[in-house]
Structure formats: C-alpha cells, structure tokens
Amino acid sequence: GFLWDEGFHQLLISRWDAALSRDVIAHWFGTMRKDGWIPREQIRGAEALSKVPDWAVPQHPTHANPPTFLLAIEAIVERSRSSSTSGTVDAPTAAWLGALFPAVERWFRWFVHSQKGAEPDSFRWHGRDPNDGKLNAMTLSSGLDDYPRASAVSDKERHVDLHGWIAFGAGVLARVGEQA
C-alpha cells in the first residue's frame, strides 16, 4: 500500500467502519522509524515486489508524502465527537487516539523538518530528480507527480501545496490534540 493513498482510503472507510480504520492507521504508524519517518510504500512479499518498478522500490527518509492520514484521523475524531451527547469522543476512539497521538506528533515534526527549504520558513518537496528526462522534473513525493513546477530543480524552490499541507496539519494536530 501507499502512505499517501491510505489516508484517503481511511477517510472513506471510516464512515462505515471506524474500528477498521483505527486499526489500519495504527498499523501504518507501527511502521514508523524512531525519527518519525514512515516509508511511503509497504511492499509485502515477492509477488507485490514484482509489480513495483525498480525505480520505485528504494525509499528515502528525506522524501515525504502529504500527511493524508490527518484527514482520516480528524474525521474519525469529529464523527465520534458529534455522535456523542457529551461532545467527547467515545471510549474506543479515546483509547486509540491517546495511544496514537504521540506518534502522530513525531511524524508531523519529521514531516515539517524533512521538507524545509533553503530559505527561512520555506518548504519544498524533496526528491525531485533533475535528470528524470522530463521538461519539468516529476515531484513523486508530493502526490501530484506531474504538477507544473519550476523546470530547474533547486534547493531554493518553494512549493505552495506543501505550505498548505503544513498549515492544515498543524491545525489538525491542535484540534485533535485537545481530545488526546
């Protein structure tokens, strides 16, 4: 599975089975490294590996995917809260969130730190390859692979979509953290 895709999957699945989504999200966070990096792709077994192009197998701890799990986590928490008469999350969601939230914070800190740009308060998607043969180097880590960006790959790039994800993620952590 793909990290970036899975956040969207769980956003939808959680509408029908929040317990399943909580479990899937917790398992993804169980693959996190000490520094907060979660590999973008989980290739399980020889058959799955045979379906992945060679260039996509290596994973780099400096390349981040958008934090789409935050969409699903916030939706699960808000749905639980809104269905409660007390305005708090239900017991299973509270237990899950209490256990998961420190890992989510560590992941988000890694995300922000790993995607810093050369200029203060700037961010760029790391991992663009200026030698990929394209007029505009692809930005695979952003999830918007062929989104138009500068033709010349540079450490001085600034990516507005990444700024948007960081602002959104900080807001989600602040809102969800109140329930953790």
Coordinates of N, CA and C in Angstrom, one line a residue:
G1 N 0.8 -1.2 0.0 CA 0.0 0.0 0.0 C 0.9 1.3 0.0
F2 N 0.3 2.3 -0.4 CA 0.9 3.6 -0.4 C 0.4 4.5 0.7
L3 N 1.4 5.1 1.4 CA 1.1 6.0 2.5 C 0.1 7.1 2.2
W4 N 0.4 7.8 1.1 CA -0.4 8.9 0.7 C -1.8 8.5 0.3
D5 N -2.0 7.4 -0.4 CA -3.3 6.9 -0.8 C -4.1 6.4 0.4
E6 N -3.4 5.8 1.4 CA -4.1 5.2 2.5 C -4.9 6.2 3.4
G7 N -4.4 7.4 3.5 CA -5.1 8.4 4.2 C -6.5 8.7 3.6
F8 N -6.5 8.7 2.2 CA -7.8 8.9 1.5 C -8.7 7.7 1.7
H9 N -8.1 6.5 1.6 CA -8.8 5.3 1.8 C -9.5 5.3 3.1
Q10 N -8.8 5.6 4.2 CA -9.4 5.5 5.5 C -10.4 6.7 5.8
L11 N -10.2 7.8 5.1 CA -11.2 8.8 5.2 C -12.6 8.3 4.7
L12 N -12.6 7.5 3.7 CA -13.9 6.9 3.2 C -14.3 5.7 4.1
I13 N -13.4 4.8 4.3 CA -13.7 3.5 5.0 C -14.2 3.8 6.4
S14 N -13.6 4.9 7.0 CA -14.0 5.2 8.4 C -15.5 5.6 8.6
R15 N -16.1 6.0 7.5 CA -17.6 6.3 7.5 C -18.4 5.1 7.8
W16 N -17.9 3.9 7.4 CA -18.6 2.7 7.5 C -18.1 1.8 8.7
D17 N -16.8 1.9 8.9 CA -16.2 1.0 9.9 C -15.0 1.8 10.6
A18 N -15.3 2.6 11.6 CA -14.3 3.4 12.2 C -13.3 2.5 12.9
A19 N -13.7 1.4 13.5 CA -12.8 0.5 14.2 C -11.7 -0.1 13.2
L20 N -12.2 -0.5 12.0 CA -11.2 -1.0 11.0 C -10.2 0.1 10.6
S21 N -10.7 1.3 10.4 CA -9.8 2.4 10.1 C -8.8 2.8 11.2
R22 N -9.3 2.7 12.4 CA -8.4 3.0 13.5 C -7.3 1.9 13.5
D23 N -7.6 0.7 13.2 CA -6.7 -0.4 13.2 C -5.7 -0.2 12.1
V24 N -6.1 0.1 10.9 CA -5.3 0.3 9.7 C -4.3 1.4 10.0
I25 N -4.8 2.5 10.5 CA -4.0 3.7 10.8 C -2.9 3.4 11.8
A26 N -3.3 2.7 12.9 CA -2.4 2.3 13.9 C -1.3 1.4 13.4
H27 N -1.6 0.5 12.5 CA -0.6 -0.4 11.9 C 0.4 0.4 11.0
W28 N -0.1 1.4 10.3 CA 0.8 2.2 9.5 C 1.8 2.9 10.4
F29 N 1.2 3.5 11.5 CA 2.1 4.2 12.4 C 3.1 3.2 13.1
G30 N 2.7 2.0 13.2 CA 3.6 0.9 13.7 C 4.8 0.7 12.8
T31 N 4.8 1.2 11.6 CA 6.0 1.0 10.7 C 6.9 2.2 10.8
M32 N 6.6 3.2 11.6 CA 7.3 4.4 11.7 C 8.7 4.2 12.3
R33 N 9.7 4.9 11.8 CA 11.1 4.8 12.3 C 11.2 5.7 13.5
K34 N 12.3 5.6 14.3 CA 12.4 6.4 15.5 C 12.4 7.9 15.2
D35 N 12.9 8.3 14.1 CA 12.9 9.7 13.7 C 11.6 10.3 13.3
G36 N 10.6 9.4 13.1 CA 9.3 9.9 12.6 C 8.9 9.6 11.2
W37 N 9.9 9.0 10.4 CA 9.7 8.7 9.0 C 8.9 7.4 8.9
I38 N 7.8 7.5 8.0 CA 7.1 6.3 7.7 C 7.4 6.0 6.2
P39 N 7.9 4.8 5.9 CA 8.1 4.6 4.4 C 6.9 4.7 3.6
R40 N 7.0 5.4 2.5 CA 5.8 5.8 1.7 C 5.1 4.6 1.1
E41 N 5.8 3.5 1.0 CA 5.2 2.3 0.3 C 5.5 1.1 1.2
Q42 N 4.5 0.2 1.3 CA 4.7 -1.0 2.1 C 4.6 -2.1 1.0
I43 N 5.7 -2.7 0.7 CA 5.7 -3.7 -0.3 C 5.9 -5.1 0.4
R44 N 4.8 -5.8 0.4 CA 4.8 -7.1 1.3 C 4.9 -8.3 0.4
G45 N 6.0 -8.9 0.4 CA 6.2 -10.2 -0.3 C 6.7 -10.1 -1.7
A46 N 7.2 -11.2 -2.3 CA 7.8 -11.2 -3.6 C 6.8 -10.9 -4.7
E47 N 5.6 -11.3 -4.6 CA 4.6 -11.1 -5.6 C 4.4 -9.6 -5.7
A48 N 4.2 -8.9 -4.6 CA 4.0 -7.4 -4.6 C 5.2 -6.7 -5.1
L49 N 6.4 -7.2 -4.7 CA 7.6 -6.6 -5.2 C 7.8 -6.7 -6.7
S50 N 7.3 -7.8 -7.3 CA 7.4 -8.0 -8.7 C 6.5 -7.0 -9.5
K51 N 5.6 -6.4 -8.9 CA 4.7 -5.4 -9.5 C 5.1 -4.0 -9.4
V52 N 6.2 -3.8 -8.7 CA 6.6 -2.4 -8.4 C 7.8 -2.1 -9.3
P53 N 7.8 -1.0 -10.1 CA 9.0 -0.7 -10.9 C 10.3 -0.6 -10.1
D54 N 11.4 -0.9 -10.6 CA 12.7 -0.9 -9.9 C 12.9 0.5 -9.3
W55 N 12.6 1.5 -10.1 CA 12.9 2.9 -9.6 C 12.1 3.3 -8.4
A56 N 11.0 2.6 -8.2 CA 10.1 3.0 -7.1 C 10.3 2.2 -5.8
V57 N 11.2 1.2 -5.9 CA 11.5 0.4 -4.7 C 12.3 1.1 -3.6
P58 N 13.4 1.8 -4.0 CA 14.2 2.5 -3.0 C 13.3 3.6 -2.3
Q59 N 13.4 3.7 -1.0 CA 12.7 4.7 -0.3 C 13.7 5.6 0.5
H60 N 13.4 6.9 0.5 CA 14.4 7.8 1.1 C 13.8 8.5 2.3
P61 N 14.4 8.5 3.4 CA 13.8 9.2 4.6 C 13.8 10.7 4.5
T62 N 14.3 11.2 3.4 CA 14.1 12.7 3.2 C 13.0 13.0 2.3
H63 N 12.3 12.0 1.8 CA 11.2 12.2 0.9 C 9.9 12.0 1.6
A64 N 9.0 13.0 1.7 CA 7.8 12.9 2.4 C 6.6 12.8 1.5
N65 N 5.6 12.2 1.9 CA 4.3 12.2 1.2 C 3.3 13.1 2.0
P66 N 2.3 13.7 1.3 CA 1.4 14.5 2.1 C 0.8 13.8 3.2
P67 N 0.6 14.4 4.4 CA 0.1 13.8 5.6 C -1.4 13.5 5.5
T68 N -1.9 12.7 4.6 CA -3.3 12.5 4.4 C -3.9 11.7 5.5
F69 N -3.1 11.0 6.3 CA -3.7 10.4 7.5 C -4.4 11.4 8.4
L70 N -3.9 12.6 8.4 CA -4.5 13.6 9.3 C -6.0 13.9 8.9
L71 N -6.3 13.7 7.6 CA -7.7 13.9 7.1 C -8.5 12.8 7.8
A72 N -8.1 11.6 7.8 CA -8.8 10.5 8.3 C -8.9 10.5 9.8
I73 N -7.8 10.9 10.5 CA -7.8 11.0 11.9 C -8.7 12.0 12.4
E74 N -8.7 13.2 11.8 CA -9.6 14.2 12.2 C -11.1 13.8 11.9
A75 N -11.4 13.2 10.8 CA -12.7 12.8 10.5 C -13.2 11.7 11.5
I76 N -12.4 10.8 11.9 CA -12.8 9.8 12.9 C -13.1 10.4 14.2
V77 N -12.2 11.4 14.7 CA -12.4 12.0 15.9 C -13.7 12.9 15.9
E78 N -13.8 13.7 14.9 CA -15.0 14.5 14.8 C -16.3 13.8 14.7
R79 N -16.3 12.7 13.9 CA -17.5 11.8 13.8 C -17.9 11.2 15.2
S80 N -16.9 10.8 15.9 CA -17.1 10.2 17.2 C -17.6 11.3 18.2
R81 N -17.0 12.5 18.1 CA -17.5 13.6 19.0 C -18.9 14.0 18.7
S82 N -19.2 14.1 17.4 CA -20.5 14.7 17.0 C -21.6 13.7 17.3
S83 N -21.3 12.4 17.4 CA -22.3 11.4 17.7 C -22.5 11.2 19.2
S84 N -21.7 11.9 20.0 CA -21.8 11.7 21.4 C -22.7 12.8 22.0
T85 N -23.4 12.5 23.0 CA -24.3 13.5 23.7 C -23.4 14.4 24.6
S86 N -22.2 14.0 25.0 CA -21.4 14.8 25.9 C -20.4 15.7 25.1
G87 N -20.3 15.5 23.8 CA -19.4 16.2 23.0 C -17.9 15.8 23.0
T88 N -17.7 14.6 23.6 CA -16.4 14.0 23.7 C -16.4 12.7 22.8
V89 N -15.2 12.2 22.5 CA -15.1 11.0 21.7 C -15.5 9.8 22.5
D90 N -15.9 8.7 21.8 CA -16.3 7.5 22.5 C -15.0 6.8 23.1
A91 N -15.2 5.9 24.0 CA -14.1 5.2 24.7 C -13.1 4.6 23.7
P92 N -13.6 3.8 22.7 CA -12.6 3.2 21.8 C -11.7 4.2 21.0
T93 N -12.4 5.3 20.6 CA -11.6 6.3 19.9 C -10.7 7.1 20.8
A94 N -11.1 7.3 22.0 CA -10.3 8.0 23.0 C -9.0 7.2 23.3
A95 N -9.2 5.9 23.5 CA -8.1 5.0 23.8 C -7.1 4.9 22.6
W96 N -7.7 4.8 21.4 CA -6.8 4.8 20.2 C -6.1 6.1 20.0
L97 N -6.8 7.2 20.2 CA -6.2 8.5 20.0 C -5.1 8.7 21.0
G98 N -5.3 8.4 22.3 CA -4.4 8.5 23.3 C -3.1 7.8 23.1
A99 N -3.2 6.6 22.5 CA -2.0 5.8 22.2 C -1.3 6.2 20.9
L100 N -2.1 6.7 19.9 CA -1.6 7.1 18.6 C -1.0 8.5 18.6
F101 N -1.6 9.4 19.4 CA -1.2 10.8 19.2 C 0.3 11.2 19.3
P102 N 1.0 10.6 20.3 CA 2.4 10.9 20.3 C 3.2 10.5 19.0
A103 N 2.8 9.4 18.4 CA 3.4 9.0 17.2 C 3.0 10.0 16.0
V104 N 1.8 10.4 16.0 CA 1.3 11.4 15.0 C 2.1 12.7 15.1
E105 N 2.3 13.2 16.4 CA 3.1 14.4 16.6 C 4.5 14.2 16.1
R106 N 5.1 13.0 16.4 CA 6.5 12.8 16.0 C 6.6 12.7 14.4
W107 N 5.6 12.1 13.8 CA 5.5 12.0 12.3 C 5.4 13.4 11.7
F108 N 4.6 14.2 12.3 CA 4.4 15.6 11.7 C 5.6 16.4 11.9
R109 N 6.3 16.3 13.1 CA 7.5 17.0 13.3 C 8.6 16.6 12.2
W110 N 8.7 15.3 12.0 CA 9.6 14.8 11.0 C 9.2 15.4 9.6
F111 N 7.9 15.4 9.3 CA 7.4 15.9 8.0 C 7.9 17.4 7.8
V112 N 7.6 18.2 8.8 CA 8.0 19.6 8.7 C 9.5 19.8 8.6
H113 N 10.2 19.1 9.4 CA 11.7 19.2 9.4 C 12.3 18.7 8.1
S114 N 11.8 17.6 7.6 CA 12.4 17.0 6.4 C 12.1 17.7 5.2
Q115 N 11.1 18.6 5.1 CA 10.7 19.3 3.9 C 11.1 20.7 3.9
K116 N 11.9 21.1 4.9 CA 12.3 22.5 5.0 C 13.1 22.9 3.7
G117 N 12.9 24.2 3.3 CA 13.6 24.8 2.2 C 14.9 25.5 2.7
A118 N 15.6 26.0 1.7 CA 16.8 26.7 2.0 C 16.6 28.1 2.7
E119 N 15.5 28.7 2.4 CA 15.2 30.0 3.0 C 14.4 29.8 4.3
P120 N 14.5 30.7 5.2 CA 13.7 30.6 6.5 C 12.2 30.5 6.2
D121 N 11.5 29.6 6.9 CA 10.1 29.5 6.8 C 9.6 29.1 5.4
S122 N 10.5 28.4 4.6 CA 10.1 27.9 3.3 C 10.1 26.4 3.3
F123 N 9.4 25.8 2.4 CA 9.3 24.4 2.3 C 9.3 24.0 0.8
R124 N 9.9 22.8 0.6 CA 9.9 22.3 -0.8 C 9.8 20.7 -0.7
W125 N 9.2 20.1 -1.6 CA 9.2 18.7 -1.7 C 10.5 18.2 -2.1
H126 N 11.1 17.4 -1.2 CA 12.5 16.8 -1.5 C 12.3 15.6 -2.4
G127 N 13.3 15.3 -3.2 CA 13.3 14.1 -4.0 C 13.1 14.4 -5.5
R128 N 13.0 15.6 -5.9 CA 12.9 15.9 -7.4 C 14.2 15.5 -8.0
D129 N 14.1 14.8 -9.2 CA 15.3 14.4 -9.9 C 15.5 15.2 -11.1
P130 N 16.5 16.1 -11.2 CA 16.6 17.0 -12.4 C 17.0 16.1 -13.7
N131 N 17.4 14.9 -13.5 CA 17.8 14.1 -14.6 C 16.7 13.0 -14.9
D132 N 15.4 13.3 -14.6 CA 14.4 12.3 -14.9 C 14.0 12.3 -16.4
G133 N 14.5 13.2 -17.2 CA 14.2 13.2 -18.6 C 13.0 14.0 -19.0
K134 N 12.4 14.6 -18.0 CA 11.2 15.4 -18.2 C 11.5 16.9 -18.3
L135 N 10.7 17.7 -19.0 CA 11.0 19.1 -19.0 C 10.8 19.7 -17.6
N136 N 9.8 19.3 -16.9 CA 9.6 19.7 -15.5 C 9.8 18.4 -14.7
A137 N 10.8 18.3 -13.9 CA 11.1 17.1 -13.2 C 9.9 16.7 -12.3
M138 N 9.6 15.5 -12.3 CA 8.4 15.0 -11.5 C 8.7 15.2 -10.0
T139 N 7.6 15.3 -9.3 CA 7.6 15.5 -7.9 C 6.8 14.4 -7.3
L140 N 7.4 13.2 -7.3 CA 6.6 12.0 -6.9 C 6.2 12.1 -5.5
S141 N 7.0 12.6 -4.6 CA 6.7 12.6 -3.2 C 5.5 13.4 -2.8
S142 N 5.2 14.4 -3.7 CA 4.1 15.3 -3.4 C 2.7 14.7 -3.6
G143 N 2.7 13.6 -4.3 CA 1.4 13.0 -4.7 C 0.8 13.6 -6.0
L144 N 1.4 14.8 -6.3 CA 1.0 15.5 -7.6 C 2.2 15.3 -8.5
D145 N 2.4 14.1 -9.0 CA 3.6 13.8 -9.7 C 4.0 14.7 -10.8
D146 N 3.1 15.1 -11.6 CA 3.4 15.9 -12.8 C 2.8 17.3 -12.7
Y147 N 2.6 17.8 -11.5 CA 2.1 19.1 -11.2 C 3.1 20.1 -11.7
P148 N 2.8 21.1 -12.5 CA 3.8 22.0 -13.1 C 4.6 22.7 -12.0
R149 N 5.9 22.6 -12.0 CA 6.8 23.3 -11.1 C 7.9 23.8 -11.9
A150 N 8.8 24.5 -11.3 CA 10.0 25.1 -12.0 C 10.7 24.0 -12.8
S151 N 11.2 24.4 -14.0 CA 11.9 23.5 -14.8 C 13.3 23.2 -14.2
A152 N 13.9 24.2 -13.5 CA 15.2 24.0 -12.9 C 15.0 23.6 -11.5
V153 N 15.4 22.3 -11.2 CA 15.3 21.8 -9.8 C 16.3 22.5 -8.9
S154 N 15.9 23.0 -7.8 CA 16.8 23.8 -6.9 C 16.4 23.7 -5.5
D155 N 17.4 23.8 -4.6 CA 17.1 23.8 -3.2 C 16.3 25.1 -2.8
K156 N 16.3 26.1 -3.6 CA 15.6 27.3 -3.3 C 14.1 27.3 -3.7
E157 N 13.6 26.2 -4.3 CA 12.2 26.1 -4.7 C 11.3 26.3 -3.4
R158 N 10.1 26.7 -3.7 CA 9.1 26.8 -2.6 C 7.8 26.3 -3.2
H159 N 7.2 25.3 -2.5 CA 6.1 24.7 -3.0 C 4.8 25.0 -2.2
V160 N 3.9 25.7 -2.8 CA 2.8 26.3 -2.1 C 1.8 25.1 -1.6
D161 N 1.7 24.0 -2.4 CA 0.9 22.9 -1.9 C 1.5 22.3 -0.6
L162 N 2.8 22.3 -0.5 CA 3.4 21.8 0.8 C 3.1 22.7 1.9
H163 N 3.2 24.0 1.7 CA 2.8 25.0 2.7 C 1.4 24.8 3.2
G164 N 0.5 24.5 2.2 CA -0.9 24.2 2.6 C -1.0 23.0 3.5
W165 N -0.3 21.9 3.1 CA -0.4 20.7 3.9 C 0.2 21.0 5.4
I166 N 1.2 21.8 5.5 CA 1.8 22.0 6.8 C 0.9 22.9 7.6
A167 N 0.2 23.9 7.0 CA -0.7 24.7 7.8 C -1.9 23.8 8.2
F168 N -2.4 23.0 7.3 CA -3.6 22.1 7.6 C -3.2 21.2 8.7
G169 N -2.0 20.5 8.6 CA -1.6 19.6 9.6 C -1.4 20.1 10.9
A170 N -0.9 21.3 11.0 CA -0.7 22.0 12.3 C -2.1 22.3 12.9
G171 N -3.1 22.7 12.1 CA -4.4 22.9 12.6 C -5.1 21.6 13.1
V172 N -4.9 20.5 12.4 CA -5.5 19.2 12.8 C -4.8 18.8 14.1
L173 N -3.5 18.9 14.2 CA -2.9 18.5 15.5 C -3.4 19.3 16.7
A174 N -3.6 20.6 16.5 CA -4.1 21.4 17.5 C -5.6 21.0 17.9
R175 N -6.4 20.8 16.9 CA -7.8 20.4 17.2 C -7.9 19.0 17.8
V176 N -7.2 18.0 17.2 CA -7.3 16.7 17.6 C -6.6 16.5 19.0
G177 N -5.5 17.2 19.2 CA -4.7 17.1 20.4 C -5.5 17.5 21.6
E178 N -6.6 18.3 21.5 CA -7.5 18.6 22.6 C -8.2 17.3 23.1
Q179 N -8.4 16.4 22.2 CA -9.1 15.1 22.5 C -8.2 14.0 23.0
A180 N -6.9 14.2 22.7 CA -5.9 13.1 23.0 C -5.6 13.0 24.5

